[in-house]
Amino acid sequence: MRLHSRFLFFHPIQKVKVDHMNHEMGLYPENFETVKSGQKRREYRLYDEKRQNIRPGDTITFYNTESNKRVTVLVESLHIYGDFKTCYQDFWEEDFADRGITVEQLVQDTYRGWWSKEKEETYGCVVIKFKPL
């Protein structure tokens, strides 16, 4: 009986040191408090150059935009989307259903208060899942 190998070359496994980064992001006081208490476990952001550098295993230090208090969390996963509507729909029940508004209203609030539709079309968006440290 002849054994066939589908590998042409064998390389020893080497441990690779991965340097994790810490990122800083501001939050309004009400959102800061929900992160600090552990209630909020996902952050929704434009997937711009700054957020494209975030990787699972990194940390994020959120700071309160009014008091400059800080809390650090560990990034568990990233969910990348082409638009905010789709990401909001995917996590609607867990994060938004109790707000008394529709997905469409939340998308319009996003365009008015944070990022334009043009930026959304350029970058898409990211849902950052994290846990408290």
Tab-separated table of N, CA and C in Angstrom:
chain	number	residue	atom	x	y	z
A	1	MET	N	0.853	-1.178	0.000
A	1	MET	CA	0.000	0.000	0.000
A	1	MET	C	0.894	1.235	0.000
A	2	ARG	N	0.617	2.125	-0.903
A	2	ARG	CA	1.419	3.338	-1.037
A	2	ARG	C	0.659	4.519	-0.442
A	3	LEU	N	1.320	5.300	0.400
A	3	LEU	CA	0.696	6.484	0.997
A	3	LEU	C	1.056	7.708	0.179
A	4	HIS	N	0.096	8.508	-0.073
A	4	HIS	CA	0.323	9.742	-0.830
A	4	HIS	C	0.212	10.931	0.119
A	5	SER	N	1.096	11.834	-0.036
A	5	SER	CA	1.045	13.057	0.756
A	5	SER	C	0.633	14.207	-0.143
A	6	ARG	N	-0.253	15.031	0.328
A	6	ARG	CA	-0.646	16.197	-0.464
A	6	ARG	C	0.206	17.406	-0.109
A	7	PHE	N	1.156	17.234	0.787
A	7	PHE	CA	2.052	18.319	1.158
A	7	PHE	C	3.408	18.101	0.507
A	8	LEU	N	3.921	19.120	-0.119
A	8	LEU	CA	5.232	19.011	-0.740
A	8	LEU	C	6.347	19.383	0.220
A	9	PHE	N	6.062	20.318	1.097
A	9	PHE	CA	7.076	20.791	2.036
A	9	PHE	C	6.486	20.790	3.435
A	10	PHE	N	7.299	20.487	4.377
A	10	PHE	CA	6.881	20.531	5.766
A	10	PHE	C	7.705	21.584	6.482
A	11	HIS	N	7.034	22.407	7.244
A	11	HIS	CA	7.720	23.451	8.007
A	11	HIS	C	7.380	23.263	9.476
A	12	PRO	N	8.348	23.397	10.337
A	12	PRO	CA	8.039	23.292	11.763
A	12	PRO	C	7.138	24.448	12.190
A	13	ILE	N	6.274	24.180	13.124
A	13	ILE	CA	5.390	25.226	13.645
A	13	ILE	C	6.211	26.138	14.541
A	14	GLN	N	6.074	27.411	14.295
A	14	GLN	CA	6.784	28.394	15.108
A	14	GLN	C	5.765	29.261	15.825
A	15	LYS	N	6.075	29.596	17.048
A	15	LYS	CA	5.218	30.527	17.764
A	15	LYS	C	5.494	31.922	17.242
A	16	VAL	N	4.434	32.628	16.970
A	16	VAL	CA	4.563	33.986	16.465
A	16	VAL	C	4.007	34.927	17.520
A	17	LYS	N	4.783	35.894	17.886
A	17	LYS	CA	4.328	36.884	18.851
A	17	LYS	C	3.454	37.901	18.125
A	18	VAL	N	2.257	38.067	18.629
A	18	VAL	CA	1.331	39.026	18.044
A	18	VAL	C	1.224	40.202	19.006
A	19	ASP	N	1.535	41.366	18.519
A	19	ASP	CA	1.412	42.561	19.339
A	19	ASP	C	-0.002	43.101	19.205
A	20	HIS	N	-0.680	43.172	20.320
A	20	HIS	CA	-2.026	43.720	20.309
A	20	HIS	C	-1.946	45.215	20.569
A	21	MET	N	-2.879	45.925	19.990
A	21	MET	CA	-2.896	47.381	20.114
A	21	MET	C	-4.008	47.815	21.055
A	22	ASN	N	-3.847	48.996	21.606
A	22	ASN	CA	-4.923	49.648	22.334
A	22	ASN	C	-5.403	50.819	21.485
A	23	HIS	N	-6.706	50.936	21.344
A	23	HIS	CA	-7.324	52.000	20.557
A	23	HIS	C	-8.144	52.858	21.513
A	24	GLU	N	-8.283	54.133	21.208
A	24	GLU	CA	-9.096	55.023	22.033
A	24	GLU	C	-10.284	55.526	21.236
A	25	MET	N	-11.442	55.565	21.897
A	25	MET	CA	-12.662	56.075	21.275
A	25	MET	C	-13.485	56.807	22.318
A	26	GLY	N	-14.082	57.893	21.900
A	26	GLY	CA	-14.946	58.650	22.788
A	26	GLY	C	-16.366	58.123	22.775
A	27	LEU	N	-17.044	58.278	23.902
A	27	LEU	CA	-18.455	57.915	24.029
A	27	LEU	C	-19.179	59.006	24.798
A	28	TYR	N	-20.424	59.270	24.401
A	28	TYR	CA	-21.256	60.168	25.185
A	28	TYR	C	-21.508	59.524	26.549
A	29	PRO	N	-21.785	60.332	27.577
A	29	PRO	CA	-21.902	59.810	28.946
A	29	PRO	C	-22.849	58.617	29.105
A	30	GLU	N	-24.031	58.663	28.482
A	30	GLU	CA	-24.983	57.559	28.670
A	30	GLU	C	-24.449	56.244	28.086
A	31	ASN	N	-23.785	56.318	26.936
A	31	ASN	CA	-23.193	55.107	26.357
A	31	ASN	C	-21.976	54.653	27.151
A	32	PHE	N	-21.208	55.599	27.654
A	32	PHE	CA	-20.044	55.255	28.469
A	32	PHE	C	-20.469	54.449	29.694
A	33	GLU	N	-21.519	54.894	30.351
A	33	GLU	CA	-21.972	54.205	31.568
A	33	GLU	C	-22.446	52.790	31.270
A	34	THR	N	-23.093	52.566	30.127
A	34	THR	CA	-23.548	51.208	29.800
A	34	THR	C	-22.374	50.294	29.454
A	35	VAL	N	-21.306	50.845	28.882
A	35	VAL	CA	-20.092	50.048	28.648
A	35	VAL	C	-19.443	49.724	29.988
A	36	LYS	N	-19.319	50.733	30.830
A	36	LYS	CA	-18.662	50.558	32.130
A	36	LYS	C	-19.386	49.517	32.987
A	37	SER	N	-20.709	49.502	32.930
A	37	SER	CA	-21.489	48.557	33.741
A	37	SER	C	-21.531	47.154	33.128
A	38	GLY	N	-21.078	47.020	31.889
A	38	GLY	CA	-21.101	45.718	31.224
A	38	GLY	C	-22.378	45.438	30.459
A	39	GLN	N	-23.334	46.383	30.469
A	39	GLN	CA	-24.589	46.198	29.735
A	39	GLN	C	-24.370	46.256	28.229
A	40	LYS	N	-23.554	47.177	27.788
A	40	LYS	CA	-23.290	47.353	26.357
A	40	LYS	C	-22.088	46.494	25.989
A	41	ARG	N	-22.271	45.632	24.968
A	41	ARG	CA	-21.205	44.715	24.557
A	41	ARG	C	-20.829	44.869	23.090
A	42	ARG	N	-21.477	45.792	22.384
A	42	ARG	CA	-21.170	46.034	20.972
A	42	ARG	C	-21.134	47.535	20.711
A	43	GLU	N	-20.215	47.937	19.860
A	43	GLU	CA	-20.105	49.335	19.440
A	43	GLU	C	-20.224	49.377	17.927
A	44	TYR	N	-21.011	50.308	17.429
A	44	TYR	CA	-21.285	50.460	16.000
A	44	TYR	C	-20.538	51.682	15.494
A	45	ARG	N	-19.665	51.483	14.515
A	45	ARG	CA	-18.848	52.582	14.002
A	45	ARG	C	-18.698	52.489	12.494
A	46	LEU	N	-18.332	53.627	11.904
A	46	LEU	CA	-17.922	53.655	10.507
A	46	LEU	C	-16.650	52.821	10.389
A	47	TYR	N	-16.523	52.028	9.333
A	47	TYR	CA	-15.329	51.183	9.169
A	47	TYR	C	-14.257	51.960	8.403
A	48	ASP	N	-13.875	53.098	8.967
A	48	ASP	CA	-12.877	53.974	8.345
A	48	ASP	C	-11.470	53.465	8.646
A	49	GLU	N	-10.470	54.235	8.237
A	49	GLU	CA	-9.075	53.810	8.409
A	49	GLU	C	-8.742	53.492	9.866
A	50	LYS	N	-9.259	54.286	10.780
A	50	LYS	CA	-8.970	54.072	12.201
A	50	LYS	C	-9.510	52.719	12.669
A	51	ARG	N	-10.749	52.393	12.312
A	51	ARG	CA	-11.361	51.140	12.757
A	51	ARG	C	-10.826	49.928	11.986
A	52	GLN	N	-10.275	50.148	10.795
A	52	GLN	CA	-9.710	49.039	10.025
A	52	GLN	C	-8.455	48.474	10.682
A	53	ASN	N	-7.889	49.195	11.629
A	53	ASN	CA	-6.704	48.722	12.352
A	53	ASN	C	-7.037	47.859	13.562
A	54	ILE	N	-8.305	47.770	13.921
A	54	ILE	CA	-8.710	47.006	15.103
A	54	ILE	C	-8.772	45.521	14.759
A	55	ARG	N	-8.259	44.704	15.672
A	55	ARG	CA	-8.250	43.249	15.509
A	55	ARG	C	-8.755	42.583	16.791
A	56	PRO	N	-9.347	41.396	16.672
A	56	PRO	CA	-9.685	40.653	17.891
A	56	PRO	C	-8.429	40.469	18.747
A	57	GLY	N	-8.600	40.618	20.049
A	57	GLY	CA	-7.458	40.548	20.966
A	57	GLY	C	-6.914	41.916	21.331
A	58	ASP	N	-7.227	42.935	20.526
A	58	ASP	CA	-6.845	44.305	20.866
A	58	ASP	C	-7.712	44.787	22.022
A	59	THR	N	-7.327	45.902	22.598
A	59	THR	CA	-8.156	46.548	23.608
A	59	THR	C	-8.608	47.903	23.081
A	60	ILE	N	-9.725	48.351	23.614
A	60	ILE	CA	-10.227	49.695	23.322
A	60	ILE	C	-10.416	50.391	24.656
A	61	THR	N	-9.862	51.577	24.773
A	61	THR	CA	-10.119	52.412	25.937
A	61	THR	C	-11.142	53.449	25.508
A	62	PHE	N	-12.345	53.305	26.054
A	62	PHE	CA	-13.402	54.278	25.806
A	62	PHE	C	-13.270	55.374	26.849
A	63	TYR	N	-13.415	56.616	26.405
A	63	TYR	CA	-13.397	57.715	27.365
A	63	TYR	C	-14.702	58.487	27.262
A	64	ASN	N	-15.165	58.933	28.412
A	64	ASN	CA	-16.375	59.732	28.506
A	64	ASN	C	-16.051	61.115	27.950
A	65	THR	N	-16.787	61.549	26.937
A	65	THR	CA	-16.475	62.818	26.272
A	65	THR	C	-16.674	64.033	27.174
A	66	GLU	N	-17.412	63.878	28.267
A	66	GLU	CA	-17.625	65.016	29.164
A	66	GLU	C	-16.710	64.994	30.388
A	67	SER	N	-16.464	63.816	30.942
A	67	SER	CA	-15.689	63.761	32.187
A	67	SER	C	-14.275	63.223	31.991
A	68	ASN	N	-14.010	62.667	30.822
A	68	ASN	CA	-12.719	62.053	30.501
A	68	ASN	C	-12.424	60.804	31.341
A	69	LYS	N	-13.456	60.253	32.044
A	69	LYS	CA	-13.285	58.957	32.709
A	69	LYS	C	-13.041	57.917	31.631
A	70	ARG	N	-12.396	56.813	32.013
A	70	ARG	CA	-12.008	55.796	31.031
A	70	ARG	C	-12.386	54.396	31.493
A	71	VAL	N	-12.633	53.539	30.505
A	71	VAL	CA	-12.852	52.119	30.740
A	71	VAL	C	-12.249	51.365	29.556
A	72	THR	N	-11.571	50.260	29.848
A	72	THR	CA	-10.915	49.489	28.793
A	72	THR	C	-11.617	48.149	28.625
A	73	VAL	N	-11.809	47.753	27.367
A	73	VAL	CA	-12.476	46.496	27.031
A	73	VAL	C	-11.595	45.694	26.081
A	74	LEU	N	-11.880	44.400	25.986
A	74	LEU	CA	-11.154	43.501	25.095
A	74	LEU	C	-12.005	43.218	23.866
A	75	VAL	N	-11.446	43.415	22.676
A	75	VAL	CA	-12.169	43.156	21.426
A	75	VAL	C	-12.261	41.651	21.213
A	76	GLU	N	-13.496	41.155	21.095
A	76	GLU	CA	-13.719	39.726	20.852
A	76	GLU	C	-13.874	39.422	19.367
A	77	SER	N	-14.616	40.269	18.661
A	77	SER	CA	-14.831	40.021	17.232
A	77	SER	C	-15.254	41.304	16.532
A	78	LEU	N	-15.117	41.280	15.217
A	78	LEU	CA	-15.541	42.387	14.359
A	78	LEU	C	-16.517	41.833	13.333
A	79	HIS	N	-17.595	42.565	13.101
A	79	HIS	CA	-18.575	42.196	12.086
A	79	HIS	C	-18.645	43.370	11.111
A	80	ILE	N	-18.228	43.149	9.887
A	80	ILE	CA	-18.099	44.231	8.906
A	80	ILE	C	-19.269	44.176	7.935
A	81	TYR	N	-19.865	45.341	7.685
A	81	TYR	CA	-21.049	45.455	6.838
A	81	TYR	C	-20.859	46.564	5.811
A	82	GLY	N	-21.645	46.495	4.761
A	82	GLY	CA	-21.637	47.536	3.749
A	82	GLY	C	-22.486	48.732	4.126
A	83	ASP	N	-23.435	48.533	5.052
A	83	ASP	CA	-24.325	49.635	5.434
A	83	ASP	C	-24.818	49.447	6.868
A	84	PHE	N	-25.239	50.557	7.459
A	84	PHE	CA	-25.711	50.534	8.837
A	84	PHE	C	-27.032	49.792	8.980
A	85	LYS	N	-27.902	49.896	8.005
A	85	LYS	CA	-29.205	49.238	8.112
A	85	LYS	C	-29.039	47.742	8.351
A	86	THR	N	-28.176	47.106	7.595
A	86	THR	CA	-27.980	45.662	7.731
A	86	THR	C	-27.396	45.302	9.090
A	87	CYS	N	-26.416	46.062	9.552
A	87	CYS	CA	-25.829	45.725	10.860
A	87	CYS	C	-26.832	45.974	11.977
A	88	TYR	N	-27.626	47.031	11.883
A	88	TYR	CA	-28.645	47.273	12.899
A	88	TYR	C	-29.677	46.143	12.905
A	89	GLN	N	-30.078	45.686	11.715
A	89	GLN	CA	-31.053	44.596	11.635
A	89	GLN	C	-30.512	43.318	12.273
A	90	ASP	N	-29.242	43.025	12.053
A	90	ASP	CA	-28.659	41.795	12.592
A	90	ASP	C	-28.642	41.759	14.117
A	91	PHE	N	-28.546	42.917	14.752
A	91	PHE	CA	-28.464	42.962	16.213
A	91	PHE	C	-29.646	43.724	16.834
A	92	TRP	N	-30.727	43.870	16.070
A	92	TRP	CA	-31.863	44.688	16.479
A	92	TRP	C	-32.445	44.249	17.825
A	93	GLU	N	-32.770	42.984	17.942
A	93	GLU	CA	-33.419	42.503	19.167
A	93	GLU	C	-32.555	42.729	20.405
A	94	GLU	N	-31.274	42.456	20.290
A	94	GLU	CA	-30.399	42.565	21.454
A	94	GLU	C	-30.078	44.002	21.844
A	95	ASP	N	-29.937	44.881	20.847
A	95	ASP	CA	-29.401	46.214	21.137
A	95	ASP	C	-30.362	47.387	20.936
A	96	PHE	N	-31.422	47.210	20.134
A	96	PHE	CA	-32.209	48.388	19.769
A	96	PHE	C	-33.721	48.258	19.934
A	97	ALA	N	-34.251	47.072	20.061
A	97	ALA	CA	-35.702	46.866	20.041
A	97	ALA	C	-36.436	47.664	21.113
A	98	ASP	N	-35.785	47.939	22.226
A	98	ASP	CA	-36.445	48.643	23.331
A	98	ASP	C	-36.446	50.163	23.174
A	99	ARG	N	-35.944	50.677	22.081
A	99	ARG	CA	-35.846	52.136	21.908
A	99	ARG	C	-37.117	52.788	21.385
A	100	GLY	N	-38.055	52.001	20.897
A	100	GLY	CA	-39.309	52.565	20.411
A	100	GLY	C	-39.196	53.264	19.070
A	101	ILE	N	-38.197	52.910	18.271
A	101	ILE	CA	-38.050	53.464	16.926
A	101	ILE	C	-37.838	52.315	15.943
A	102	THR	N	-37.913	52.635	14.661
A	102	THR	CA	-37.706	51.626	13.624
A	102	THR	C	-36.241	51.611	13.190
A	103	VAL	N	-35.881	50.573	12.461
A	103	VAL	CA	-34.526	50.494	11.903
A	103	VAL	C	-34.266	51.706	11.015
A	104	GLU	N	-35.247	52.057	10.185
A	104	GLU	CA	-35.079	53.192	9.272
A	104	GLU	C	-34.836	54.493	10.033
A	105	GLN	N	-35.549	54.685	11.147
A	105	GLN	CA	-35.335	55.888	11.956
A	105	GLN	C	-33.930	55.902	12.557
A	106	LEU	N	-33.467	54.752	13.002
A	106	LEU	CA	-32.118	54.674	13.565
A	106	LEU	C	-31.062	54.982	12.507
A	107	VAL	N	-31.271	54.489	11.297
A	107	VAL	CA	-30.337	54.784	10.201
A	107	VAL	C	-30.316	56.283	9.926
A	108	GLN	N	-31.486	56.912	9.868
A	108	GLN	CA	-31.544	58.354	9.626
A	108	GLN	C	-30.886	59.135	10.765
A	109	ASP	N	-31.080	58.682	12.002
A	109	ASP	CA	-30.399	59.310	13.144
A	109	ASP	C	-28.885	59.200	12.998
A	110	THR	N	-28.415	58.063	12.495
A	110	THR	CA	-26.979	57.860	12.276
A	110	THR	C	-26.460	58.859	11.255
A	111	TYR	N	-27.195	59.042	10.151
A	111	TYR	CA	-26.772	59.989	9.110
A	111	TYR	C	-26.778	61.426	9.633
A	112	ARG	N	-27.765	61.761	10.464
A	112	ARG	CA	-27.857	63.131	10.980
A	112	ARG	C	-26.825	63.413	12.067
A	113	GLY	N	-26.568	62.427	12.926
A	113	GLY	CA	-25.752	62.692	14.100
A	113	GLY	C	-24.300	62.270	14.030
A	114	TRP	N	-23.975	61.318	13.150
A	114	TRP	CA	-22.608	60.805	13.168
A	114	TRP	C	-21.968	60.782	11.792
A	115	TRP	N	-22.450	59.912	10.930
A	115	TRP	CA	-21.773	59.719	9.651
A	115	TRP	C	-22.744	59.889	8.498
A	116	SER	N	-22.262	60.451	7.413
A	116	SER	CA	-23.105	60.688	6.239
A	116	SER	C	-23.291	59.406	5.437
A	117	LYS	N	-24.305	59.403	4.596
A	117	LYS	CA	-24.539	58.274	3.689
A	117	LYS	C	-23.338	58.091	2.770
A	118	GLU	N	-22.727	59.191	2.347
A	118	GLU	CA	-21.550	59.113	1.469
A	118	GLU	C	-20.390	58.385	2.162
A	119	LYS	N	-20.171	58.693	3.430
A	119	LYS	CA	-19.098	57.999	4.162
A	119	LYS	C	-19.444	56.526	4.348
A	120	GLU	N	-20.708	56.251	4.602
A	120	GLU	CA	-21.145	54.860	4.725
A	120	GLU	C	-20.867	54.102	3.429
A	121	GLU	N	-21.172	54.727	2.291
A	121	GLU	CA	-20.934	54.084	0.996
A	121	GLU	C	-19.446	53.884	0.734
A	122	THR	N	-18.618	54.786	1.227
A	122	THR	CA	-17.168	54.677	1.036
A	122	THR	C	-16.555	53.609	1.929
A	123	TYR	N	-16.932	53.591	3.206
A	123	TYR	CA	-16.254	52.745	4.187
A	123	TYR	C	-17.045	51.531	4.672
A	124	GLY	N	-18.363	51.607	4.643
A	124	GLY	CA	-19.147	50.573	5.301
A	124	GLY	C	-19.125	50.801	6.801
A	125	CYS	N	-19.553	49.814	7.555
A	125	CYS	CA	-19.573	49.971	9.008
A	125	CYS	C	-19.096	48.686	9.672
A	126	VAL	N	-18.808	48.804	10.949
A	126	VAL	CA	-18.298	47.665	11.709
A	126	VAL	C	-19.016	47.608	13.054
A	127	VAL	N	-19.336	46.402	13.457
A	127	VAL	CA	-19.850	46.164	14.798
A	127	VAL	C	-18.705	45.511	15.566
A	128	ILE	N	-18.275	46.176	16.622
A	128	ILE	CA	-17.164	45.689	17.435
A	128	ILE	C	-17.751	45.031	18.677
A	129	LYS	N	-17.587	43.723	18.792
A	129	LYS	CA	-18.056	43.000	19.974
A	129	LYS	C	-16.907	42.949	20.973
A	130	PHE	N	-17.210	43.281	22.227
A	130	PHE	CA	-16.157	43.354	23.242
A	130	PHE	C	-16.658	42.840	24.577
A	131	LYS	N	-15.712	42.639	25.482
A	131	LYS	CA	-16.070	42.274	26.853
A	131	LYS	C	-15.237	43.118	27.806
A	132	PRO	N	-15.788	43.382	28.984
A	132	PRO	CA	-15.053	44.191	29.959
A	132	PRO	C	-13.796	43.466	30.434
A	133	LEU	N	-12.812	44.236	30.806
A	133	LEU	CA	-11.596	43.655	31.405
A	133	LEU	C	-11.691	43.718	32.916
